[in-house]
């Protein structure tokens, strides 16, 4: 009983971290603070992986997205000249808030009917997948998505180098 309550509390904490970080990423006019919101969101997702008894995926979430992609984005922000248009403290236009709200509602409009039409049995609990089976899946069944992730990281790094090169030449 106490473990169930703790699991619900952990879920609520990670949920709040994801929602709060997402709102911070969307509504902050400062790009560095928006990146901190993205990092908070990604850490909340890693916590959700831990709740699903998948510590390897949680570790990969932190290592790849927080440790690599967010660092590359941070370097790109630091290497580019100037900032965004709202760094001077001008208020964000109302249209951006409306588009952000619509972007948040659209996934809910798809997911809520699925959640209510197919409820999850509370007796079902996630089963931990052995790492050997996960590794076999990455090298046999899911080779293409695994390689596409590495290509995305390569493109992000190349973009950071390109931005730094352009700034250096100016």
JSON list of C-alpha atoms in Angstrom, two decimals, residues 6-165:
[
{"chain": "A", "resi": 6, "resn": "UNK", "atom": "CA", "xyz": [4.90, 6.56, -3.19]},
{"chain": "A", "resi": 7, "resn": "UNK", "atom": "CA", "xyz": [4.55, 5.56, -6.83]},
{"chain": "A", "resi": 8, "resn": "UNK", "atom": "CA", "xyz": [1.63, 7.97, -7.24]},
{"chain": "A", "resi": 9, "resn": "UNK", "atom": "CA", "xyz": [3.61, 10.74, -5.53]},
{"chain": "A", "resi": 10, "resn": "UNK", "atom": "CA", "xyz": [6.61, 10.09, -7.78]},
{"chain": "A", "resi": 11, "resn": "UNK", "atom": "CA", "xyz": [4.33, 10.12, -10.82]},
{"chain": "A", "resi": 12, "resn": "UNK", "atom": "CA", "xyz": [2.83, 13.45, -9.70]},
{"chain": "A", "resi": 13, "resn": "UNK", "atom": "CA", "xyz": [6.30, 14.90, -9.15]},
{"chain": "A", "resi": 14, "resn": "UNK", "atom": "CA", "xyz": [7.54, 13.82, -12.58]},
{"chain": "A", "resi": 15, "resn": "UNK", "atom": "CA", "xyz": [4.30, 14.98, -14.19]},
{"chain": "A", "resi": 16, "resn": "UNK", "atom": "CA", "xyz": [4.68, 18.43, -12.61]},
{"chain": "A", "resi": 17, "resn": "UNK", "atom": "CA", "xyz": [8.33, 18.53, -13.69]},
{"chain": "A", "resi": 18, "resn": "UNK", "atom": "CA", "xyz": [7.36, 17.72, -17.28]},
{"chain": "A", "resi": 19, "resn": "UNK", "atom": "CA", "xyz": [4.49, 20.21, -17.42]},
{"chain": "A", "resi": 20, "resn": "UNK", "atom": "CA", "xyz": [6.38, 22.95, -15.58]},
{"chain": "A", "resi": 21, "resn": "UNK", "atom": "CA", "xyz": [9.49, 22.51, -17.69]},
{"chain": "A", "resi": 22, "resn": "UNK", "atom": "CA", "xyz": [7.44, 22.48, -20.87]},
{"chain": "A", "resi": 23, "resn": "UNK", "atom": "CA", "xyz": [5.64, 25.67, -19.91]},
{"chain": "A", "resi": 24, "resn": "UNK", "atom": "CA", "xyz": [8.95, 27.27, -19.03]},
{"chain": "A", "resi": 25, "resn": "UNK", "atom": "CA", "xyz": [10.42, 26.21, -22.38]},
{"chain": "A", "resi": 26, "resn": "UNK", "atom": "CA", "xyz": [7.47, 27.67, -24.27]},
{"chain": "A", "resi": 27, "resn": "UNK", "atom": "CA", "xyz": [6.84, 30.90, -22.38]},
{"chain": "A", "resi": 28, "resn": "UNK", "atom": "CA", "xyz": [10.32, 32.13, -21.40]},
{"chain": "A", "resi": 29, "resn": "UNK", "atom": "CA", "xyz": [11.57, 34.90, -23.61]},
{"chain": "A", "resi": 30, "resn": "UNK", "atom": "CA", "xyz": [15.17, 34.19, -22.64]},
{"chain": "A", "resi": 31, "resn": "UNK", "atom": "CA", "xyz": [16.53, 31.27, -24.67]},
{"chain": "A", "resi": 32, "resn": "UNK", "atom": "CA", "xyz": [18.82, 29.99, -21.92]},
{"chain": "A", "resi": 33, "resn": "UNK", "atom": "CA", "xyz": [15.93, 29.84, -19.45]},
{"chain": "A", "resi": 34, "resn": "UNK", "atom": "CA", "xyz": [13.82, 28.09, -22.10]},
{"chain": "A", "resi": 35, "resn": "UNK", "atom": "CA", "xyz": [16.62, 25.54, -22.45]},
{"chain": "A", "resi": 36, "resn": "UNK", "atom": "CA", "xyz": [16.55, 24.98, -18.68]},
{"chain": "A", "resi": 37, "resn": "UNK", "atom": "CA", "xyz": [12.83, 24.27, -19.04]},
{"chain": "A", "resi": 38, "resn": "UNK", "atom": "CA", "xyz": [13.59, 21.74, -21.77]},
{"chain": "A", "resi": 39, "resn": "UNK", "atom": "CA", "xyz": [16.17, 20.07, -19.54]},
{"chain": "A", "resi": 40, "resn": "UNK", "atom": "CA", "xyz": [13.64, 19.88, -16.69]},
{"chain": "A", "resi": 41, "resn": "UNK", "atom": "CA", "xyz": [11.11, 18.29, -19.04]},
{"chain": "A", "resi": 42, "resn": "UNK", "atom": "CA", "xyz": [13.61, 15.71, -20.27]},
{"chain": "A", "resi": 43, "resn": "UNK", "atom": "CA", "xyz": [14.59, 14.86, -16.70]},
{"chain": "A", "resi": 44, "resn": "UNK", "atom": "CA", "xyz": [10.91, 14.36, -15.86]},
{"chain": "A", "resi": 45, "resn": "UNK", "atom": "CA", "xyz": [10.60, 11.97, -18.81]},
{"chain": "A", "resi": 46, "resn": "UNK", "atom": "CA", "xyz": [13.62, 10.06, -17.49]},
{"chain": "A", "resi": 47, "resn": "UNK", "atom": "CA", "xyz": [11.84, 9.80, -14.15]},
{"chain": "A", "resi": 48, "resn": "UNK", "atom": "CA", "xyz": [8.78, 8.39, -15.90]},
{"chain": "A", "resi": 49, "resn": "UNK", "atom": "CA", "xyz": [11.04, 5.74, -17.44]},
{"chain": "A", "resi": 50, "resn": "UNK", "atom": "CA", "xyz": [12.21, 4.86, -13.94]},
{"chain": "A", "resi": 51, "resn": "UNK", "atom": "CA", "xyz": [8.59, 4.44, -12.85]},
{"chain": "A", "resi": 52, "resn": "UNK", "atom": "CA", "xyz": [8.09, 2.05, -15.76]},
{"chain": "A", "resi": 53, "resn": "UNK", "atom": "CA", "xyz": [10.98, -0.05, -14.40]},
{"chain": "A", "resi": 54, "resn": "UNK", "atom": "CA", "xyz": [13.27, 0.84, -17.26]},
{"chain": "A", "resi": 55, "resn": "UNK", "atom": "CA", "xyz": [16.42, 2.28, -15.72]},
{"chain": "A", "resi": 56, "resn": "UNK", "atom": "CA", "xyz": [18.45, 1.79, -18.90]},
{"chain": "A", "resi": 57, "resn": "UNK", "atom": "CA", "xyz": [16.09, 3.97, -20.93]},
{"chain": "A", "resi": 58, "resn": "UNK", "atom": "CA", "xyz": [16.11, 6.56, -18.14]},
{"chain": "A", "resi": 59, "resn": "UNK", "atom": "CA", "xyz": [19.90, 6.60, -18.23]},
{"chain": "A", "resi": 60, "resn": "UNK", "atom": "CA", "xyz": [19.94, 6.90, -22.02]},
{"chain": "A", "resi": 61, "resn": "UNK", "atom": "CA", "xyz": [17.39, 9.73, -21.83]},
{"chain": "A", "resi": 62, "resn": "UNK", "atom": "CA", "xyz": [19.68, 11.64, -19.51]},
{"chain": "A", "resi": 63, "resn": "UNK", "atom": "CA", "xyz": [22.87, 10.75, -21.37]},
{"chain": "A", "resi": 64, "resn": "UNK", "atom": "CA", "xyz": [21.67, 11.42, -24.91]},
{"chain": "A", "resi": 65, "resn": "UNK", "atom": "CA", "xyz": [19.11, 14.19, -24.60]},
{"chain": "A", "resi": 66, "resn": "UNK", "atom": "CA", "xyz": [20.18, 16.10, -21.51]},
{"chain": "A", "resi": 67, "resn": "UNK", "atom": "CA", "xyz": [23.87, 15.34, -21.80]},
{"chain": "A", "resi": 68, "resn": "UNK", "atom": "CA", "xyz": [24.31, 15.66, -25.55]},
{"chain": "A", "resi": 69, "resn": "UNK", "atom": "CA", "xyz": [21.46, 17.40, -27.35]},
{"chain": "A", "resi": 70, "resn": "UNK", "atom": "CA", "xyz": [20.86, 20.08, -24.70]},
{"chain": "A", "resi": 71, "resn": "UNK", "atom": "CA", "xyz": [24.58, 20.76, -24.38]},
{"chain": "A", "resi": 72, "resn": "UNK", "atom": "CA", "xyz": [24.82, 21.18, -28.16]},
{"chain": "A", "resi": 73, "resn": "UNK", "atom": "CA", "xyz": [21.83, 23.53, -28.11]},
{"chain": "A", "resi": 74, "resn": "UNK", "atom": "CA", "xyz": [23.47, 25.48, -25.28]},
{"chain": "A", "resi": 75, "resn": "UNK", "atom": "CA", "xyz": [26.72, 25.78, -27.23]},
{"chain": "A", "resi": 76, "resn": "UNK", "atom": "CA", "xyz": [24.79, 26.92, -30.30]},
{"chain": "A", "resi": 77, "resn": "UNK", "atom": "CA", "xyz": [23.04, 29.58, -28.19]},
{"chain": "A", "resi": 78, "resn": "UNK", "atom": "CA", "xyz": [26.31, 30.78, -26.73]},
{"chain": "A", "resi": 79, "resn": "UNK", "atom": "CA", "xyz": [28.11, 30.87, -30.08]},
{"chain": "A", "resi": 80, "resn": "UNK", "atom": "CA", "xyz": [25.52, 32.77, -32.07]},
{"chain": "A", "resi": 81, "resn": "UNK", "atom": "CA", "xyz": [25.69, 36.52, -32.16]},
{"chain": "A", "resi": 82, "resn": "UNK", "atom": "CA", "xyz": [22.76, 38.40, -30.70]},
{"chain": "A", "resi": 83, "resn": "UNK", "atom": "CA", "xyz": [19.72, 36.93, -29.07]},
{"chain": "A", "resi": 84, "resn": "UNK", "atom": "CA", "xyz": [16.09, 36.48, -29.80]},
{"chain": "A", "resi": 85, "resn": "UNK", "atom": "CA", "xyz": [13.66, 39.28, -30.33]},
{"chain": "A", "resi": 86, "resn": "UNK", "atom": "CA", "xyz": [12.25, 39.26, -26.79]},
{"chain": "A", "resi": 87, "resn": "UNK", "atom": "CA", "xyz": [15.50, 39.55, -24.86]},
{"chain": "A", "resi": 88, "resn": "UNK", "atom": "CA", "xyz": [14.85, 43.25, -24.29]},
{"chain": "A", "resi": 89, "resn": "UNK", "atom": "CA", "xyz": [11.89, 42.47, -22.03]},
{"chain": "A", "resi": 90, "resn": "UNK", "atom": "CA", "xyz": [9.09, 43.25, -24.48]},
{"chain": "A", "resi": 91, "resn": "UNK", "atom": "CA", "xyz": [5.99, 41.19, -23.80]},
{"chain": "A", "resi": 92, "resn": "UNK", "atom": "CA", "xyz": [5.33, 38.09, -25.87]},
{"chain": "A", "resi": 93, "resn": "UNK", "atom": "CA", "xyz": [2.45, 38.65, -28.32]},
{"chain": "A", "resi": 94, "resn": "UNK", "atom": "CA", "xyz": [-0.88, 37.04, -27.46]},
{"chain": "A", "resi": 95, "resn": "UNK", "atom": "CA", "xyz": [-0.84, 35.05, -30.71]},
{"chain": "A", "resi": 96, "resn": "UNK", "atom": "CA", "xyz": [2.15, 33.04, -29.50]},
{"chain": "A", "resi": 97, "resn": "UNK", "atom": "CA", "xyz": [0.25, 32.08, -26.35]},
{"chain": "A", "resi": 98, "resn": "UNK", "atom": "CA", "xyz": [-2.72, 30.96, -28.45]},
{"chain": "A", "resi": 99, "resn": "UNK", "atom": "CA", "xyz": [-0.54, 28.85, -30.76]},
{"chain": "A", "resi": 100, "resn": "UNK", "atom": "CA", "xyz": [1.20, 27.31, -27.76]},
{"chain": "A", "resi": 101, "resn": "UNK", "atom": "CA", "xyz": [-2.16, 26.42, -26.21]},
{"chain": "A", "resi": 102, "resn": "UNK", "atom": "CA", "xyz": [-3.33, 24.84, -29.46]},
{"chain": "A", "resi": 103, "resn": "UNK", "atom": "CA", "xyz": [-0.11, 22.86, -29.72]},
{"chain": "A", "resi": 104, "resn": "UNK", "atom": "CA", "xyz": [-0.70, 21.52, -26.20]},
{"chain": "A", "resi": 105, "resn": "UNK", "atom": "CA", "xyz": [-4.35, 20.66, -26.80]},
{"chain": "A", "resi": 106, "resn": "UNK", "atom": "CA", "xyz": [-3.86, 18.78, -30.08]},
{"chain": "A", "resi": 107, "resn": "UNK", "atom": "CA", "xyz": [-2.07, 15.74, -28.59]},
{"chain": "A", "resi": 108, "resn": "UNK", "atom": "CA", "xyz": [-4.65, 15.65, -25.78]},
{"chain": "A", "resi": 109, "resn": "UNK", "atom": "CA", "xyz": [-7.48, 15.55, -28.31]},
{"chain": "A", "resi": 110, "resn": "UNK", "atom": "CA", "xyz": [-5.92, 12.40, -29.77]},
{"chain": "A", "resi": 111, "resn": "UNK", "atom": "CA", "xyz": [-4.77, 10.73, -26.56]},
{"chain": "A", "resi": 112, "resn": "UNK", "atom": "CA", "xyz": [-7.75, 11.30, -24.27]},
{"chain": "A", "resi": 113, "resn": "UNK", "atom": "CA", "xyz": [-10.22, 9.21, -26.31]},
{"chain": "A", "resi": 114, "resn": "UNK", "atom": "CA", "xyz": [-7.67, 6.40, -26.45]},
{"chain": "A", "resi": 115, "resn": "UNK", "atom": "CA", "xyz": [-7.10, 6.56, -22.70]},
{"chain": "A", "resi": 116, "resn": "UNK", "atom": "CA", "xyz": [-10.81, 6.51, -21.87]},
{"chain": "A", "resi": 117, "resn": "UNK", "atom": "CA", "xyz": [-11.76, 3.86, -24.43]},
{"chain": "A", "resi": 118, "resn": "UNK", "atom": "CA", "xyz": [-8.93, 1.50, -23.44]},
{"chain": "A", "resi": 119, "resn": "UNK", "atom": "CA", "xyz": [-8.40, 1.73, -19.68]},
{"chain": "A", "resi": 120, "resn": "UNK", "atom": "CA", "xyz": [-5.31, 0.09, -18.23]},
{"chain": "A", "resi": 121, "resn": "UNK", "atom": "CA", "xyz": [-5.86, -2.73, -15.77]},
{"chain": "A", "resi": 122, "resn": "UNK", "atom": "CA", "xyz": [-4.25, -1.76, -12.46]},
{"chain": "A", "resi": 123, "resn": "UNK", "atom": "CA", "xyz": [-3.04, -5.36, -12.00]},
{"chain": "A", "resi": 124, "resn": "UNK", "atom": "CA", "xyz": [-0.80, -5.03, -15.04]},
{"chain": "A", "resi": 125, "resn": "UNK", "atom": "CA", "xyz": [2.63, -3.84, -14.07]},
{"chain": "A", "resi": 126, "resn": "UNK", "atom": "CA", "xyz": [5.54, -3.22, -16.39]},
{"chain": "A", "resi": 127, "resn": "UNK", "atom": "CA", "xyz": [7.99, -6.04, -16.86]},
{"chain": "A", "resi": 128, "resn": "UNK", "atom": "CA", "xyz": [11.67, -5.21, -16.94]},
{"chain": "A", "resi": 129, "resn": "UNK", "atom": "CA", "xyz": [13.35, -6.11, -20.22]},
{"chain": "A", "resi": 130, "resn": "UNK", "atom": "CA", "xyz": [16.84, -7.62, -19.88]},
{"chain": "A", "resi": 131, "resn": "UNK", "atom": "CA", "xyz": [19.58, -5.46, -21.39]},
{"chain": "A", "resi": 132, "resn": "UNK", "atom": "CA", "xyz": [20.76, -8.31, -23.62]},
{"chain": "A", "resi": 133, "resn": "UNK", "atom": "CA", "xyz": [17.32, -8.46, -25.25]},
{"chain": "A", "resi": 134, "resn": "UNK", "atom": "CA", "xyz": [17.26, -4.68, -25.58]},
{"chain": "A", "resi": 135, "resn": "UNK", "atom": "CA", "xyz": [20.70, -4.70, -27.21]},
{"chain": "A", "resi": 136, "resn": "UNK", "atom": "CA", "xyz": [19.62, -7.43, -29.59]},
{"chain": "A", "resi": 137, "resn": "UNK", "atom": "CA", "xyz": [16.58, -5.36, -30.53]},
{"chain": "A", "resi": 138, "resn": "UNK", "atom": "CA", "xyz": [18.72, -2.28, -31.23]},
{"chain": "A", "resi": 139, "resn": "UNK", "atom": "CA", "xyz": [21.15, -4.20, -33.42]},
{"chain": "A", "resi": 140, "resn": "UNK", "atom": "CA", "xyz": [18.61, -6.38, -35.23]},
{"chain": "A", "resi": 141, "resn": "UNK", "atom": "CA", "xyz": [15.03, -5.13, -35.24]},
{"chain": "A", "resi": 142, "resn": "UNK", "atom": "CA", "xyz": [15.49, -1.39, -34.69]},
{"chain": "A", "resi": 143, "resn": "UNK", "atom": "CA", "xyz": [18.75, -0.66, -36.48]},
{"chain": "A", "resi": 144, "resn": "UNK", "atom": "CA", "xyz": [17.29, 2.07, -38.68]},
{"chain": "A", "resi": 145, "resn": "UNK", "atom": "CA", "xyz": [15.77, 4.20, -35.87]},
{"chain": "A", "resi": 146, "resn": "UNK", "atom": "CA", "xyz": [18.92, 3.71, -33.79]},
{"chain": "A", "resi": 147, "resn": "UNK", "atom": "CA", "xyz": [21.09, 4.97, -36.65]},
{"chain": "A", "resi": 148, "resn": "UNK", "atom": "CA", "xyz": [18.71, 7.85, -37.38]},
{"chain": "A", "resi": 149, "resn": "UNK", "atom": "CA", "xyz": [19.22, 9.07, -33.81]},
{"chain": "A", "resi": 150, "resn": "UNK", "atom": "CA", "xyz": [22.97, 9.12, -34.39]},
{"chain": "A", "resi": 151, "resn": "UNK", "atom": "CA", "xyz": [22.47, 11.05, -37.63]},
{"chain": "A", "resi": 152, "resn": "UNK", "atom": "CA", "xyz": [20.33, 13.63, -35.77]},
{"chain": "A", "resi": 153, "resn": "UNK", "atom": "CA", "xyz": [23.12, 14.07, -33.21]},
{"chain": "A", "resi": 154, "resn": "UNK", "atom": "CA", "xyz": [25.68, 14.40, -36.02]},
{"chain": "A", "resi": 155, "resn": "UNK", "atom": "CA", "xyz": [23.59, 17.08, -37.73]},
{"chain": "A", "resi": 156, "resn": "UNK", "atom": "CA", "xyz": [23.21, 18.97, -34.43]},
{"chain": "A", "resi": 157, "resn": "UNK", "atom": "CA", "xyz": [26.96, 18.90, -33.84]},
{"chain": "A", "resi": 158, "resn": "UNK", "atom": "CA", "xyz": [27.67, 19.99, -37.42]},
{"chain": "A", "resi": 159, "resn": "UNK", "atom": "CA", "xyz": [25.22, 22.86, -37.02]},
{"chain": "A", "resi": 160, "resn": "UNK", "atom": "CA", "xyz": [26.97, 24.00, -33.83]},
{"chain": "A", "resi": 161, "resn": "UNK", "atom": "CA", "xyz": [30.34, 23.91, -35.58]},
{"chain": "A", "resi": 162, "resn": "UNK", "atom": "CA", "xyz": [28.90, 25.78, -38.58]},
{"chain": "A", "resi": 163, "resn": "UNK", "atom": "CA", "xyz": [27.47, 28.51, -36.33]},
{"chain": "A", "resi": 164, "resn": "UNK", "atom": "CA", "xyz": [30.78, 28.84, -34.52]},
{"chain": "A", "resi": 165, "resn": "UNK", "atom": "CA", "xyz": [32.67, 29.00, -37.84]}
]
